[in-house]
């Protein structure tokens, strides 16, 4: 396994114990704070290409083993599309993306990638057969069409979405039924983990993975606030259950890459005044206030990262 620490902000630097543990196991560090300020929340294609080049230079340098990358705040979840691209270039096989998140990350976005749009970019890759999103509890599923959701992915069977718990979502169009939802009287009724049962959902999830290879991406805002503190609103999944799901996937499938995001950091941006204004405005609208106790937040996130590192390392080849 190729362990990487991608420094796009200061989230990982605030966890010296975790960094030390990673470096002691041979982790590599990629310094990209300047690029991170340019692409936080969203990035345009030229800036994203610069990050992709930096990743490929490190990840493809004479190594074919799968990577596990920790990369700071969930504001950078769109970097998953770049990491996935490099992982699939190395592996060359069809893959299923397993996406743990409190948000579906399925909105339309032109000219680049938003942290809430990267699923669309991932599904453009010829080797990606399907994305399975697990754990959503957020309001993104309320009237999703009004919020830019690409619901056609559900209808095409390219995306399956299993909320942890969520009421039906009103939509305007007819989308039929799929493995993770049904449509009834103008609403998408979700097959939630809470309704299926946590133990039963393990078998359901494994049955929906149709490729030998999988890519894991974990945004810790899928977890309750007892297990993670992030820049975003958070879900209801507990850390031990997330670790169980990862272990079960690793027992039955070959993990070709994985990334972990969702550590808290204070936002910092680069770019023109209009870009910075738009990003600040988005944060004011979409993100909760800063945690009252940053030290406690760091301790909680460090503990989660240590647990994820241990379990994912055991699950990967």
CSV table of C-alpha atoms in Angstrom, one decimal:
chain,number,residue,atom,x,y,z
A,1,UNK,CA,0.0,0.0,0.0
A,2,UNK,CA,1.2,3.5,-0.8
A,3,UNK,CA,0.2,5.8,2.0
A,4,UNK,CA,0.0,9.5,1.2
A,5,UNK,CA,-0.6,12.7,3.1
A,6,UNK,CA,-1.9,15.3,0.7
A,7,UNK,CA,-1.5,18.7,2.4
A,8,UNK,CA,-4.1,21.0,0.7
A,9,UNK,CA,-4.8,22.9,4.0
A,10,UNK,CA,-3.5,22.7,7.6
A,11,UNK,CA,-6.0,20.0,8.8
A,12,UNK,CA,-3.4,17.3,8.9
A,13,UNK,CA,-0.6,19.5,10.2
A,14,UNK,CA,-2.8,20.1,13.3
A,15,UNK,CA,-2.6,16.3,14.0
A,16,UNK,CA,1.1,15.8,14.6
A,17,UNK,CA,0.6,12.4,16.3
A,18,UNK,CA,-1.2,11.1,13.2
A,19,UNK,CA,1.4,12.5,10.9
A,20,UNK,CA,4.2,10.9,13.0
A,21,UNK,CA,2.4,7.5,12.9
A,22,UNK,CA,2.0,7.7,9.1
A,23,UNK,CA,5.6,8.7,8.5
A,24,UNK,CA,6.8,5.9,10.7
A,25,UNK,CA,5.1,3.5,8.3
A,26,UNK,CA,6.8,5.0,5.3
A,27,UNK,CA,4.1,7.5,4.2
A,28,UNK,CA,4.9,10.1,1.5
A,29,UNK,CA,3.9,13.7,1.8
A,30,UNK,CA,2.7,16.0,-1.0
A,31,UNK,CA,2.8,19.7,-0.3
A,32,UNK,CA,0.0,21.5,-2.2
A,33,UNK,CA,-1.3,24.2,0.1
A,34,UNK,CA,-1.0,26.9,-2.6
A,35,UNK,CA,-3.0,24.7,-5.0
A,36,UNK,CA,-5.4,23.9,-2.2
A,37,UNK,CA,-6.3,27.6,-1.7
A,38,UNK,CA,-7.1,27.8,-5.4
A,39,UNK,CA,-9.3,24.8,-5.6
A,40,UNK,CA,-11.0,24.8,-2.1
A,41,UNK,CA,-14.8,24.2,-2.6
A,42,UNK,CA,-14.4,24.1,-6.3
A,43,UNK,CA,-11.6,24.4,-8.9
A,44,UNK,CA,-11.4,25.3,-12.5
A,45,UNK,CA,-9.8,22.8,-14.9
A,46,UNK,CA,-6.3,24.4,-15.2
A,47,UNK,CA,-5.9,24.5,-11.4
A,48,UNK,CA,-7.2,20.9,-11.1
A,49,UNK,CA,-4.8,19.8,-13.9
A,50,UNK,CA,-1.9,21.2,-11.9
A,51,UNK,CA,-2.9,19.1,-8.9
A,52,UNK,CA,-3.5,16.0,-11.0
A,53,UNK,CA,0.1,16.4,-12.4
A,54,UNK,CA,1.5,16.6,-8.9
A,55,UNK,CA,-0.4,13.5,-7.8
A,56,UNK,CA,0.6,11.5,-10.8
A,57,UNK,CA,4.2,12.4,-10.5
A,58,UNK,CA,4.3,11.0,-7.0
A,59,UNK,CA,1.9,8.1,-7.4
A,60,UNK,CA,3.1,6.7,-10.7
A,61,UNK,CA,6.8,6.8,-9.9
A,62,UNK,CA,7.7,3.2,-10.3
A,63,UNK,CA,4.9,1.9,-8.0
A,64,UNK,CA,1.9,-0.2,-8.9
A,65,UNK,CA,0.5,-0.7,-5.4
A,66,UNK,CA,-2.8,0.9,-4.3
A,67,UNK,CA,-2.8,4.2,-2.6
A,68,UNK,CA,-4.5,5.4,0.6
A,69,UNK,CA,-4.6,9.2,0.7
A,70,UNK,CA,-5.6,11.4,3.6
A,71,UNK,CA,-6.3,15.0,2.3
A,72,UNK,CA,-7.8,17.3,4.9
A,73,UNK,CA,-11.1,19.1,4.8
A,74,UNK,CA,-14.2,17.8,2.9
A,75,UNK,CA,-14.0,21.1,1.0
A,76,UNK,CA,-11.5,19.1,-1.2
A,77,UNK,CA,-13.6,16.0,-1.9
A,78,UNK,CA,-13.5,16.8,-5.6
A,79,UNK,CA,-9.8,15.8,-5.5
A,80,UNK,CA,-11.1,12.3,-5.3
A,81,UNK,CA,-11.9,12.4,-9.0
A,82,UNK,CA,-8.2,13.1,-9.7
A,83,UNK,CA,-7.0,10.4,-7.3
A,84,UNK,CA,-9.4,7.9,-8.9
A,85,UNK,CA,-8.1,8.8,-12.3
A,86,UNK,CA,-4.5,8.0,-11.3
A,87,UNK,CA,-5.5,4.8,-9.5
A,88,UNK,CA,-7.5,3.5,-12.5
A,89,UNK,CA,-4.6,4.4,-14.8
A,90,UNK,CA,-2.3,2.2,-12.7
A,91,UNK,CA,-4.8,-0.7,-12.4
A,92,UNK,CA,-6.4,-0.8,-15.8
A,93,UNK,CA,-9.5,-2.8,-14.7
A,94,UNK,CA,-13.2,-1.9,-14.3
A,95,UNK,CA,-14.1,-0.6,-10.8
A,96,UNK,CA,-16.9,0.3,-8.6
A,97,UNK,CA,-16.6,3.5,-6.4
A,98,UNK,CA,-17.9,3.1,-2.9
A,99,UNK,CA,-18.7,6.6,-1.6
A,100,UNK,CA,-19.3,7.2,2.2
A,101,UNK,CA,-20.7,10.7,2.7
A,102,UNK,CA,-23.4,12.8,4.3
A,103,UNK,CA,-23.9,14.5,0.9
A,104,UNK,CA,-24.5,12.9,-2.5
A,105,UNK,CA,-22.0,15.1,-4.4
A,106,UNK,CA,-24.0,14.9,-7.6
A,107,UNK,CA,-24.8,18.5,-8.7
A,108,UNK,CA,-24.1,19.8,-12.1
A,109,UNK,CA,-21.0,22.1,-12.4
A,110,UNK,CA,-19.4,23.5,-15.5
A,111,UNK,CA,-15.8,24.3,-16.3
A,112,UNK,CA,-14.3,22.4,-13.4
A,113,UNK,CA,-15.3,20.3,-10.4
A,114,UNK,CA,-17.1,21.3,-7.2
A,115,UNK,CA,-16.7,19.3,-4.0
A,116,UNK,CA,-20.4,18.6,-4.5
A,117,UNK,CA,-20.2,17.6,-8.1
A,118,UNK,CA,-17.3,15.1,-8.4
A,119,UNK,CA,-19.5,12.0,-8.7
A,120,UNK,CA,-20.5,13.2,-12.2
A,121,UNK,CA,-16.8,13.5,-13.2
A,122,UNK,CA,-16.0,10.0,-11.7
A,123,UNK,CA,-18.8,8.5,-13.8
A,124,UNK,CA,-17.4,9.9,-17.0
A,125,UNK,CA,-14.3,7.6,-16.6
A,126,UNK,CA,-14.6,4.6,-18.9
A,127,UNK,CA,-13.5,2.2,-16.2
A,128,UNK,CA,-16.0,3.2,-13.6
A,129,UNK,CA,-19.0,1.0,-13.8
A,130,UNK,CA,-21.0,2.5,-10.9
A,131,UNK,CA,-20.9,4.8,-7.9
A,132,UNK,CA,-22.6,3.5,-4.7
A,133,UNK,CA,-23.1,6.4,-2.2
A,134,UNK,CA,-23.7,5.3,1.4
A,135,UNK,CA,-24.8,7.2,4.5
A,136,UNK,CA,-26.4,10.5,3.3
A,137,UNK,CA,-28.7,12.2,5.9
A,138,UNK,CA,-28.4,15.8,4.6
A,139,UNK,CA,-31.1,18.1,3.2
A,140,UNK,CA,-29.5,17.7,-0.3
A,141,UNK,CA,-32.1,15.0,-0.8
A,142,UNK,CA,-35.0,17.3,-0.2
A,143,UNK,CA,-36.3,18.6,-3.5
A,144,UNK,CA,-33.0,17.5,-5.1
A,145,UNK,CA,-33.8,18.8,-8.6
A,146,UNK,CA,-34.1,22.3,-7.2
A,147,UNK,CA,-30.5,22.0,-5.9
A,148,UNK,CA,-28.9,20.9,-9.1
A,149,UNK,CA,-28.9,17.2,-8.6
A,150,UNK,CA,-28.1,15.0,-11.6
A,151,UNK,CA,-30.9,12.5,-10.9
A,152,UNK,CA,-30.5,11.0,-14.4
A,153,UNK,CA,-27.6,9.0,-12.9
A,154,UNK,CA,-30.1,7.1,-10.7
A,155,UNK,CA,-32.3,6.3,-13.7
A,156,UNK,CA,-29.4,5.1,-15.8
A,157,UNK,CA,-28.3,2.8,-13.0
A,158,UNK,CA,-24.9,4.5,-12.8
A,159,UNK,CA,-25.5,5.7,-9.3
A,160,UNK,CA,-27.0,3.9,-6.3
A,161,UNK,CA,-27.7,5.9,-3.2
A,162,UNK,CA,-28.4,4.5,0.3
A,163,UNK,CA,-29.1,7.2,2.9
A,164,UNK,CA,-28.5,6.3,6.5
A,165,UNK,CA,-32.0,7.6,7.2
A,166,UNK,CA,-34.1,10.0,5.2
A,167,UNK,CA,-37.8,10.7,4.3
A,168,UNK,CA,-39.0,10.5,0.7
A,169,UNK,CA,-37.8,13.3,-1.6
A,170,UNK,CA,-40.2,15.2,-3.8
A,171,UNK,CA,-39.2,15.4,-7.5
A,172,UNK,CA,-40.9,16.8,-10.6
A,173,UNK,CA,-40.0,14.1,-13.2
A,174,UNK,CA,-40.6,10.4,-13.5
A,175,UNK,CA,-37.5,8.4,-12.7
A,176,UNK,CA,-39.0,4.9,-12.3
A,177,UNK,CA,-37.5,2.6,-9.7
A,178,UNK,CA,-34.0,1.4,-9.0
A,179,UNK,CA,-32.1,-0.8,-6.6
A,180,UNK,CA,-31.7,2.0,-4.0
A,181,UNK,CA,-35.1,3.7,-4.4
A,182,UNK,CA,-38.6,3.6,-5.8
A,183,UNK,CA,-40.8,6.3,-7.1
A,184,UNK,CA,-44.3,6.7,-5.6
A,185,UNK,CA,-46.7,9.6,-6.1
A,186,UNK,CA,-44.0,12.1,-7.2
A,187,UNK,CA,-41.5,11.1,-4.5
A,188,UNK,CA,-38.3,9.1,-4.4
A,189,UNK,CA,-38.6,6.7,-1.5
A,190,UNK,CA,-35.1,5.6,-0.4
A,191,UNK,CA,-34.0,2.2,0.7
A,192,UNK,CA,-32.3,3.5,3.9
A,193,UNK,CA,-29.8,1.7,6.1
A,194,UNK,CA,-32.0,2.4,9.1
A,195,UNK,CA,-35.0,0.6,7.4
A,196,UNK,CA,-32.9,-2.3,6.0
A,197,UNK,CA,-31.0,-2.7,9.3
A,198,UNK,CA,-27.3,-2.2,9.7
A,199,UNK,CA,-26.4,-5.9,9.6
A,200,UNK,CA,-28.7,-6.6,6.6
A,201,UNK,CA,-27.3,-3.7,4.7
A,202,UNK,CA,-23.8,-5.2,4.7
A,203,UNK,CA,-25.1,-8.0,2.5
A,204,UNK,CA,-27.1,-5.6,0.4
A,205,UNK,CA,-24.1,-3.4,-0.3
A,206,UNK,CA,-21.9,-6.4,-1.1
A,207,UNK,CA,-24.5,-7.8,-3.5
A,208,UNK,CA,-24.5,-4.5,-5.5
A,209,UNK,CA,-20.8,-4.5,-6.2
A,210,UNK,CA,-20.4,-6.1,-9.6
A,211,UNK,CA,-16.7,-5.6,-10.2
A,212,UNK,CA,-13.7,-7.3,-8.6
A,213,UNK,CA,-12.0,-3.9,-8.1
A,214,UNK,CA,-13.4,-1.1,-5.9
A,215,UNK,CA,-12.2,2.4,-5.0
A,216,UNK,CA,-13.2,3.7,-1.5
A,217,UNK,CA,-13.7,7.4,-0.8
A,218,UNK,CA,-14.7,8.4,2.8
A,219,UNK,CA,-15.9,11.8,3.8
A,220,UNK,CA,-16.0,11.8,7.6
A,221,UNK,CA,-19.1,14.0,7.6
A,222,UNK,CA,-20.9,10.7,7.1
A,223,UNK,CA,-20.2,10.2,10.8
A,224,UNK,CA,-22.0,11.6,13.9
A,225,UNK,CA,-20.3,14.4,15.7
A,226,UNK,CA,-19.2,12.0,18.4
A,227,UNK,CA,-16.8,10.4,15.9
A,228,UNK,CA,-15.7,13.4,13.7
A,229,UNK,CA,-15.8,17.2,13.5
A,230,UNK,CA,-15.9,18.5,10.0
A,231,UNK,CA,-16.6,21.7,8.0
A,232,UNK,CA,-20.0,20.5,7.1
A,233,UNK,CA,-23.3,19.2,8.6
A,234,UNK,CA,-22.9,15.6,9.7
A,235,UNK,CA,-24.7,12.3,9.4
A,236,UNK,CA,-25.7,9.5,11.8
A,237,UNK,CA,-23.3,6.7,11.1
A,238,UNK,CA,-21.0,5.6,13.9
A,239,UNK,CA,-17.3,4.9,13.3
A,240,UNK,CA,-17.4,1.2,14.3
A,241,UNK,CA,-20.1,0.5,11.7
A,242,UNK,CA,-18.1,2.4,9.0
A,243,UNK,CA,-15.0,0.3,9.9
A,244,UNK,CA,-17.1,-2.9,9.6
A,245,UNK,CA,-18.3,-2.0,6.1
A,246,UNK,CA,-14.8,-1.2,5.0
A,247,UNK,CA,-13.5,-4.6,6.3
A,248,UNK,CA,-16.3,-6.5,4.7
A,249,UNK,CA,-15.6,-4.9,1.3
A,250,UNK,CA,-11.9,-5.6,1.6
A,251,UNK,CA,-12.6,-9.3,2.4
A,252,UNK,CA,-14.5,-9.7,-0.9
A,253,UNK,CA,-13.0,-7.2,-3.3
A,254,UNK,CA,-9.7,-5.8,-4.4
A,255,UNK,CA,-9.3,-2.2,-3.2
A,256,UNK,CA,-7.4,-0.3,-5.9
A,257,UNK,CA,-7.3,3.0,-4.0
A,258,UNK,CA,-8.8,4.9,-1.2
A,259,UNK,CA,-9.0,8.4,0.2
A,260,UNK,CA,-10.2,10.0,3.4
A,261,UNK,CA,-11.4,13.6,3.8
A,262,UNK,CA,-13.5,15.5,6.3
A,263,UNK,CA,-11.0,16.9,8.8
A,264,UNK,CA,-11.9,20.4,10.1
A,265,UNK,CA,-9.8,23.4,8.9
A,266,UNK,CA,-10.4,27.1,8.7
A,267,UNK,CA,-11.0,28.0,5.1
A,268,UNK,CA,-8.4,29.9,3.1
A,269,UNK,CA,-8.8,30.9,-0.6
A,270,UNK,CA,-6.8,32.2,-3.5
A,271,UNK,CA,-8.2,33.7,-6.7
A,272,UNK,CA,-10.0,36.8,-7.9
A,273,UNK,CA,-12.2,38.9,-5.7
A,274,UNK,CA,-15.4,37.5,-7.3
A,275,UNK,CA,-14.3,33.9,-6.8
A,276,UNK,CA,-13.4,34.6,-3.2
A,277,UNK,CA,-16.7,36.4,-2.6
A,278,UNK,CA,-18.7,33.4,-4.1
A,279,UNK,CA,-16.8,30.9,-2.0
A,280,UNK,CA,-17.3,32.9,1.2
A,281,UNK,CA,-21.0,33.3,0.4
A,282,UNK,CA,-21.4,29.5,-0.1
A,283,UNK,CA,-19.8,28.8,3.2
A,284,UNK,CA,-22.1,31.2,5.0
A,285,UNK,CA,-25.1,29.5,3.4
A,286,UNK,CA,-24.1,25.9,3.6
A,287,UNK,CA,-21.6,25.3,6.4
A,288,UNK,CA,-22.3,25.3,10.2
A,289,UNK,CA,-20.3,27.6,12.5
A,290,UNK,CA,-16.8,26.7,13.6
A,291,UNK,CA,-16.5,24.2,16.4
A,292,UNK,CA,-16.4,25.7,19.9
A,293,UNK,CA,-13.4,23.6,21.0
A,294,UNK,CA,-10.9,23.3,18.2
A,295,UNK,CA,-8.6,21.2,20.4
A,296,UNK,CA,-11.3,18.7,21.1
A,297,UNK,CA,-12.2,18.6,17.4
A,298,UNK,CA,-8.6,17.8,16.5
A,299,UNK,CA,-8.5,15.0,19.1
A,300,UNK,CA,-11.7,13.4,17.7
A,301,UNK,CA,-10.5,13.6,14.1
A,302,UNK,CA,-7.1,12.2,15.0
A,303,UNK,CA,-8.7,9.2,16.7
A,304,UNK,CA,-10.9,8.5,13.7
A,305,UNK,CA,-7.9,8.8,11.3
A,306,UNK,CA,-5.9,6.3,13.3
A,307,UNK,CA,-8.8,3.8,13.2
A,308,UNK,CA,-9.4,4.3,9.5
A,309,UNK,CA,-5.7,3.9,8.7
A,310,UNK,CA,-5.5,0.7,10.6
A,311,UNK,CA,-8.7,-0.9,9.0
A,312,UNK,CA,-8.1,0.3,5.5
A,313,UNK,CA,-4.5,-0.8,5.5
A,314,UNK,CA,-5.6,-4.3,6.6
A,315,UNK,CA,-8.3,-4.3,3.8
A,316,UNK,CA,-6.0,-3.3,1.0
A,317,UNK,CA,-3.5,-5.5,-0.9
